[in-house]
PDB file of C-alpha atoms and ligand atoms in Angstrom:
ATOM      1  CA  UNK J   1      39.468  -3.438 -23.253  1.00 49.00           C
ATOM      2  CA  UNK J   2      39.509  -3.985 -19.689  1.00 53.00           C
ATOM      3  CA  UNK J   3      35.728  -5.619 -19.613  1.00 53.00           C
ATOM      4  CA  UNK J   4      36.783  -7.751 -22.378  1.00 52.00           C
ATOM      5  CA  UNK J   5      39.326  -9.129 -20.182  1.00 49.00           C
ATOM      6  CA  UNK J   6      36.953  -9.975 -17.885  1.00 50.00           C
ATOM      7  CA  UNK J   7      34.536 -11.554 -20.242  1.00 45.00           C
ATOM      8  CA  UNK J   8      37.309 -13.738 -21.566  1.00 47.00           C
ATOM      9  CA  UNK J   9      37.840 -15.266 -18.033  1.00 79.00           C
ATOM     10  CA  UNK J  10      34.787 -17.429 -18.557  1.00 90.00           C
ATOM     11  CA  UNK J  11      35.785 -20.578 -20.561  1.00 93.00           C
ATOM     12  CA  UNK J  12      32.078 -21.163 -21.488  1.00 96.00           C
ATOM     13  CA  UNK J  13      28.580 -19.927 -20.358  1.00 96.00           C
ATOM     14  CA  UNK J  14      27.065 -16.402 -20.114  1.00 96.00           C
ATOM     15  CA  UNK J  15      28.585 -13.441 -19.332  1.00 95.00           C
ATOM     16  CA  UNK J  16      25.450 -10.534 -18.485  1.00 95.00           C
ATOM     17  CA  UNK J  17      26.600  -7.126 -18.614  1.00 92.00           C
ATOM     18  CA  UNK J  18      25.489  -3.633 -18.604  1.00 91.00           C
ATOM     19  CA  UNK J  19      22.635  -4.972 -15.402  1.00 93.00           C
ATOM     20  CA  UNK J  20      21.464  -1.873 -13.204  1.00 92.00           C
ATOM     21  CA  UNK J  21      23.215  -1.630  -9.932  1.00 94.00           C
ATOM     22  CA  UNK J  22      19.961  -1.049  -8.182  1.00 91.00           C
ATOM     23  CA  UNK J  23      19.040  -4.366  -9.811  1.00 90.00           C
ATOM     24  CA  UNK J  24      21.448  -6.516 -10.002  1.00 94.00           C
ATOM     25  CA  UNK J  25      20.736  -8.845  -6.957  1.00 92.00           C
ATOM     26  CA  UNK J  26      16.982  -9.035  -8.370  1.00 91.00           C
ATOM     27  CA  UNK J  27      18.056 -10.068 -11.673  1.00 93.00           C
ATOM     28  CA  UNK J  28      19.611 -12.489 -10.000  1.00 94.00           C
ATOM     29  CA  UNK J  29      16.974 -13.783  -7.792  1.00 91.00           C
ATOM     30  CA  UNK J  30      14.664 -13.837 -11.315  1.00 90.00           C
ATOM     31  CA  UNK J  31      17.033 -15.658 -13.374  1.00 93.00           C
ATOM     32  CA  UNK J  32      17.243 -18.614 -10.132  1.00 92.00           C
ATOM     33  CA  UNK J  33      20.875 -18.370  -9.819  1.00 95.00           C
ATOM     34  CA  UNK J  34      20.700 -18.792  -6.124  1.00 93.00           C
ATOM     35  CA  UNK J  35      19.404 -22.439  -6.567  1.00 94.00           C
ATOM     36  CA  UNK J  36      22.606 -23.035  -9.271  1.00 95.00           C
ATOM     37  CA  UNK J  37      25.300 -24.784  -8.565  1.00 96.00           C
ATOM     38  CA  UNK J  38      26.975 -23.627 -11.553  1.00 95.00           C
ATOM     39  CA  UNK J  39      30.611 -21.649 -10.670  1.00 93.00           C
ATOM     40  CA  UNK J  40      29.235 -18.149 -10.539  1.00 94.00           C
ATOM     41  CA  UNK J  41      30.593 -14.233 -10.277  1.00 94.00           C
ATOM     42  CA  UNK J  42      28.906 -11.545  -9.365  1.00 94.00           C
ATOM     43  CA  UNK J  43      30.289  -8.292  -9.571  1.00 93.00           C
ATOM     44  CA  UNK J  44      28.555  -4.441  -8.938  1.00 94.00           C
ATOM     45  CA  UNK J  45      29.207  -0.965  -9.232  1.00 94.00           C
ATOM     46  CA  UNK J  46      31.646  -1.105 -12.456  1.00 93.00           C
ATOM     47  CA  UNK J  47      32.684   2.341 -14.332  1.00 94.00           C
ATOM     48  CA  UNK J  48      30.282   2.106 -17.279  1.00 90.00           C
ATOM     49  CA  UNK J  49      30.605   4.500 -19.996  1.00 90.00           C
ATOM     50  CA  UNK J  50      27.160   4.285 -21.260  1.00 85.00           C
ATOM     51  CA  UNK J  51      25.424   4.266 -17.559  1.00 85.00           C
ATOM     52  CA  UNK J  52      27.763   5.628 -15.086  1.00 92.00           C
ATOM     53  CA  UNK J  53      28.010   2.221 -13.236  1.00 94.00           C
ATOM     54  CA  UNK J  54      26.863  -1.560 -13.908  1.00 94.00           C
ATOM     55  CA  UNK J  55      26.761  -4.656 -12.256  1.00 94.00           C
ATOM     56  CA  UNK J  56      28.055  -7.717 -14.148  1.00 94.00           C
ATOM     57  CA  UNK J  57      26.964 -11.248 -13.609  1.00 95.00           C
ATOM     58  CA  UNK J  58      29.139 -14.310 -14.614  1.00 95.00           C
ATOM     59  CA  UNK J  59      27.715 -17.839 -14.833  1.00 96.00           C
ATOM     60  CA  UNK J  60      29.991 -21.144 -15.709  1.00 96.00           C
ATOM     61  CA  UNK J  61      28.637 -23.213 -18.486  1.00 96.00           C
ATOM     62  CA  UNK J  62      24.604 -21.933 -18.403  1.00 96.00           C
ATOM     63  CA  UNK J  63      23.301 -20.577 -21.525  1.00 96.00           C
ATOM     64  CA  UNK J  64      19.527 -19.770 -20.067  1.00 94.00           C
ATOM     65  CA  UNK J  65      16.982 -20.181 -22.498  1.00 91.00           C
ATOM     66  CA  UNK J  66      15.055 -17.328 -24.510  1.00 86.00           C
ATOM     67  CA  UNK J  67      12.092 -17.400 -21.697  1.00 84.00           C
ATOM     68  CA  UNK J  68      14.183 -17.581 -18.545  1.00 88.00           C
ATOM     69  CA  UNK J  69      16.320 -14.161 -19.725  1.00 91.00           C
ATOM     70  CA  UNK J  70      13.125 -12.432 -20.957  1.00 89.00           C
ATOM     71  CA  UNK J  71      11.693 -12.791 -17.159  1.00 88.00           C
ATOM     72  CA  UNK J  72      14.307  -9.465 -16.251  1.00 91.00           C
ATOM     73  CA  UNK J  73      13.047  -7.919 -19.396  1.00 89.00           C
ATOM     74  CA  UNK J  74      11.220  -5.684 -17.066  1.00 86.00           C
ATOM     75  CA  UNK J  75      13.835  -4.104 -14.526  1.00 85.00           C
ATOM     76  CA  UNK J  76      17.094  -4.495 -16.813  1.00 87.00           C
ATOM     77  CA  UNK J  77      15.740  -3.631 -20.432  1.00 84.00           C
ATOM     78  CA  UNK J  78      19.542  -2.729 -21.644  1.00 84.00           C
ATOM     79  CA  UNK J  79      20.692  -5.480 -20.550  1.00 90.00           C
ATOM     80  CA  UNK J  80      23.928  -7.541 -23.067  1.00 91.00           C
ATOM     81  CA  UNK J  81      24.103 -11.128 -22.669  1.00 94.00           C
ATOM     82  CA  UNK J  82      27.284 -12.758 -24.066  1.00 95.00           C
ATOM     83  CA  UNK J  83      27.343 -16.314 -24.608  1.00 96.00           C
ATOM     84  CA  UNK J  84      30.650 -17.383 -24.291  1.00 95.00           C
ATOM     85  CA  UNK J  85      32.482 -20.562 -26.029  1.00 96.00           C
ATOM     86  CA  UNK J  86      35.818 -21.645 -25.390  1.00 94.00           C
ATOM     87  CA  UNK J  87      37.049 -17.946 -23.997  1.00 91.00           C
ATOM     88  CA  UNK J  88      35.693 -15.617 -26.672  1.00 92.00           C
ATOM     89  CA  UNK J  89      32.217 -14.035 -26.856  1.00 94.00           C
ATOM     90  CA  UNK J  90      30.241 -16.214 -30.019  1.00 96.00           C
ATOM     91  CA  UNK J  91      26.754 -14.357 -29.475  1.00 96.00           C
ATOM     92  CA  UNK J  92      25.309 -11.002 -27.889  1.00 95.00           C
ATOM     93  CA  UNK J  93      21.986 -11.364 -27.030  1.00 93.00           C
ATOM     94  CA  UNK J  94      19.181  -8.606 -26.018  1.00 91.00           C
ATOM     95  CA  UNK J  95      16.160  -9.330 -23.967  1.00 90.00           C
ATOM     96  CA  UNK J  96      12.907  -8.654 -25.165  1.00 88.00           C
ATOM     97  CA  UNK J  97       9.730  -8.190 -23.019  1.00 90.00           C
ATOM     98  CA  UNK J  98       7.812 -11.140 -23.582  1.00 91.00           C
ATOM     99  CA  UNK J  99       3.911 -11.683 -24.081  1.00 93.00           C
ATOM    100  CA  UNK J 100       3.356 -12.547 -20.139  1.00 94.00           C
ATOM    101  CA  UNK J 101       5.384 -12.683 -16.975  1.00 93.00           C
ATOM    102  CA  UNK J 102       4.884 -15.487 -14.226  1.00 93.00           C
ATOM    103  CA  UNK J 103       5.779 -15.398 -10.802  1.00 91.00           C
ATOM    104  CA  UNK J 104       7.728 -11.707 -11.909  1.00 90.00           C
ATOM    105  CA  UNK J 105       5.762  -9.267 -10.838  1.00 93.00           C
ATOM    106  CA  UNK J 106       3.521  -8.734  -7.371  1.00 95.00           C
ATOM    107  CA  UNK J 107       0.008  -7.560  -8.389  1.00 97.00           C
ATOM    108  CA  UNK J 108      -0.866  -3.885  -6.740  1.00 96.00           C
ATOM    109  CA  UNK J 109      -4.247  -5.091  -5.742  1.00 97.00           C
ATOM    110  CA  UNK J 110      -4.637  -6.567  -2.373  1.00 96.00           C
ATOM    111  CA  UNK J 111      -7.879  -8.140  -3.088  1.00 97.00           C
ATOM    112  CA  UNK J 112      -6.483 -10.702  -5.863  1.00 98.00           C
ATOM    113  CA  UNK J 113      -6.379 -13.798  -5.718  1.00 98.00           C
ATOM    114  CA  UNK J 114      -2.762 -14.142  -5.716  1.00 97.00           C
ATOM    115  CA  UNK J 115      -2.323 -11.775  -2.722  1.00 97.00           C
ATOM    116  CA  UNK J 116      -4.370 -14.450  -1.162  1.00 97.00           C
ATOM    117  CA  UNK J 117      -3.354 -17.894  -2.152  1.00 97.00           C
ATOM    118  CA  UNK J 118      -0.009 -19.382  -2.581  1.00 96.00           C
ATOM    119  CA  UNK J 119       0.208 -18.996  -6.315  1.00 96.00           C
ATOM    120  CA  UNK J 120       2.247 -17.725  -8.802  1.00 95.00           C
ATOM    121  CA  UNK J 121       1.733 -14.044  -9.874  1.00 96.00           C
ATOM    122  CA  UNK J 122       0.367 -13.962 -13.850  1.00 97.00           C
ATOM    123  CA  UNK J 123       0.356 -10.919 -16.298  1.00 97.00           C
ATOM    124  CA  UNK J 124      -0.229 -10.294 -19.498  1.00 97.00           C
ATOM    125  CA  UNK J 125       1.957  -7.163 -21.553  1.00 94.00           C
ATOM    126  CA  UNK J 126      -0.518  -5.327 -22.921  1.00 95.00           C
ATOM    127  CA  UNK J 127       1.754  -2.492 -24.243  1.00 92.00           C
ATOM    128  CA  UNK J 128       5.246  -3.739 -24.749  1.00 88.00           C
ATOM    129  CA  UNK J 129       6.295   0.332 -25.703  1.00 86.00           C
ATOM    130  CA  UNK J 130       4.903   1.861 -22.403  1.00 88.00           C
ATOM    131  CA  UNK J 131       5.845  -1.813 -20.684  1.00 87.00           C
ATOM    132  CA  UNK J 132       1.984  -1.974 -19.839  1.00 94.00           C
ATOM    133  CA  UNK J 133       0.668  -5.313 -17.984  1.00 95.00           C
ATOM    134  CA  UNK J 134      -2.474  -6.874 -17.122  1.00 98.00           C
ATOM    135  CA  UNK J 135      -3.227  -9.216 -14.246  1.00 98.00           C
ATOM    136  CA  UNK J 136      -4.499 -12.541 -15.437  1.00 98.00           C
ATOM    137  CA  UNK J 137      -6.732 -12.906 -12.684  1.00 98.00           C
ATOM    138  CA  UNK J 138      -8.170  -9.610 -11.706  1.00 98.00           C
ATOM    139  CA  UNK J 139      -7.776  -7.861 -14.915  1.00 98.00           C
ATOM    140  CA  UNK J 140      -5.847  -4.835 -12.838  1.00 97.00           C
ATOM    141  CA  UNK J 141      -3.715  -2.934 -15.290  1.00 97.00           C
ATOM    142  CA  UNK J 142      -0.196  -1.598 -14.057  1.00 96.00           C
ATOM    143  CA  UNK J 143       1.884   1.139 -15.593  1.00 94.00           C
ATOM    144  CA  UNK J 144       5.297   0.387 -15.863  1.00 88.00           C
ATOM    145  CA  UNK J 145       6.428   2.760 -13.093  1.00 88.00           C
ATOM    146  CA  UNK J 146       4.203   1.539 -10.605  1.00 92.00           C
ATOM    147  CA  UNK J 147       5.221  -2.259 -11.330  1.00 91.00           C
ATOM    148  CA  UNK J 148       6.120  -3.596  -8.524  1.00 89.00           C
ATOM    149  CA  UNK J 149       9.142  -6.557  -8.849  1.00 86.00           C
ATOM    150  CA  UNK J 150       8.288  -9.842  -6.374  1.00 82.00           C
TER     151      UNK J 150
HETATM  152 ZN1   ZN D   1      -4.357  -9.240  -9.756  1.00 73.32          ZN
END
């Protein structure tokens, strides 16, 4: 009851819940809310009975579009999004890895291109079970565990 007391504080936008501790400034960095000036809350290390602990992340009047969620997909696959409208929780939304990630992930080989020229990172999921990728440009394939986050 208590987290739906804090979900209820937002009037309208996107409450995130259920982020990674470990992760939850990075999912913040990926989703751009440090060049927002909406009225934002960021909160870490809440009991959680499903994980232990959680970070929560409260944004005033954003409701981020099916592509911009999807880009934490990788490092926050659990992750609840509820879009809030006038104090009460009208959607829960899931993120689902999408078909490619730009500018998300740092490519493990330090001959490509994009290790070398200011430019955007580019993969392609090639396994969305095993969370699989493919670099666009040198065709490098990354396991999930050794994906490294930009
Ligand atoms: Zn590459």
């Amino acid at each position: 009851m208590k987290k739906e007391m804090q979900v209820a504080a937002l009037e309208n936008g996107t409450a995130i819940d259920h982020i990674p501790p470990a992760h939850l400034f990075k999912v913040a960095s990926l989703l751009g809310l440090d060049k927002m000036d909406n009225t934002i809350t960021i909160g870490n290390n809440f009991h959680s009975s499903k994980m232990g602990f959680k970070g929560v992340i409260k944004i005033a009047d954003k409701f981020f579009r099916e592509d911009e969620i999807n880009r934490i997909a990788l490092i926050a696959p659990n992750i609840v999004l509820n879009i809030i409208r006038d104090y009460e929780v009208s959607e829960k939304k899931t993120v689902t890895l999408p078909d490619s990630l730009t500018g998300v992930i740092k490519c493990n080989n330090s001959k490509c291109i994009t290790n070398n020229e200011p430019m955007p990172t580019r993969f392609d999921v090639i396994n969305k079970e095993t969370g699989t990728v493919r670099c666009h440009y040198c065709e490098r394939k990354i396991n999930k565990e050794d994906i490294i986050i930009q």
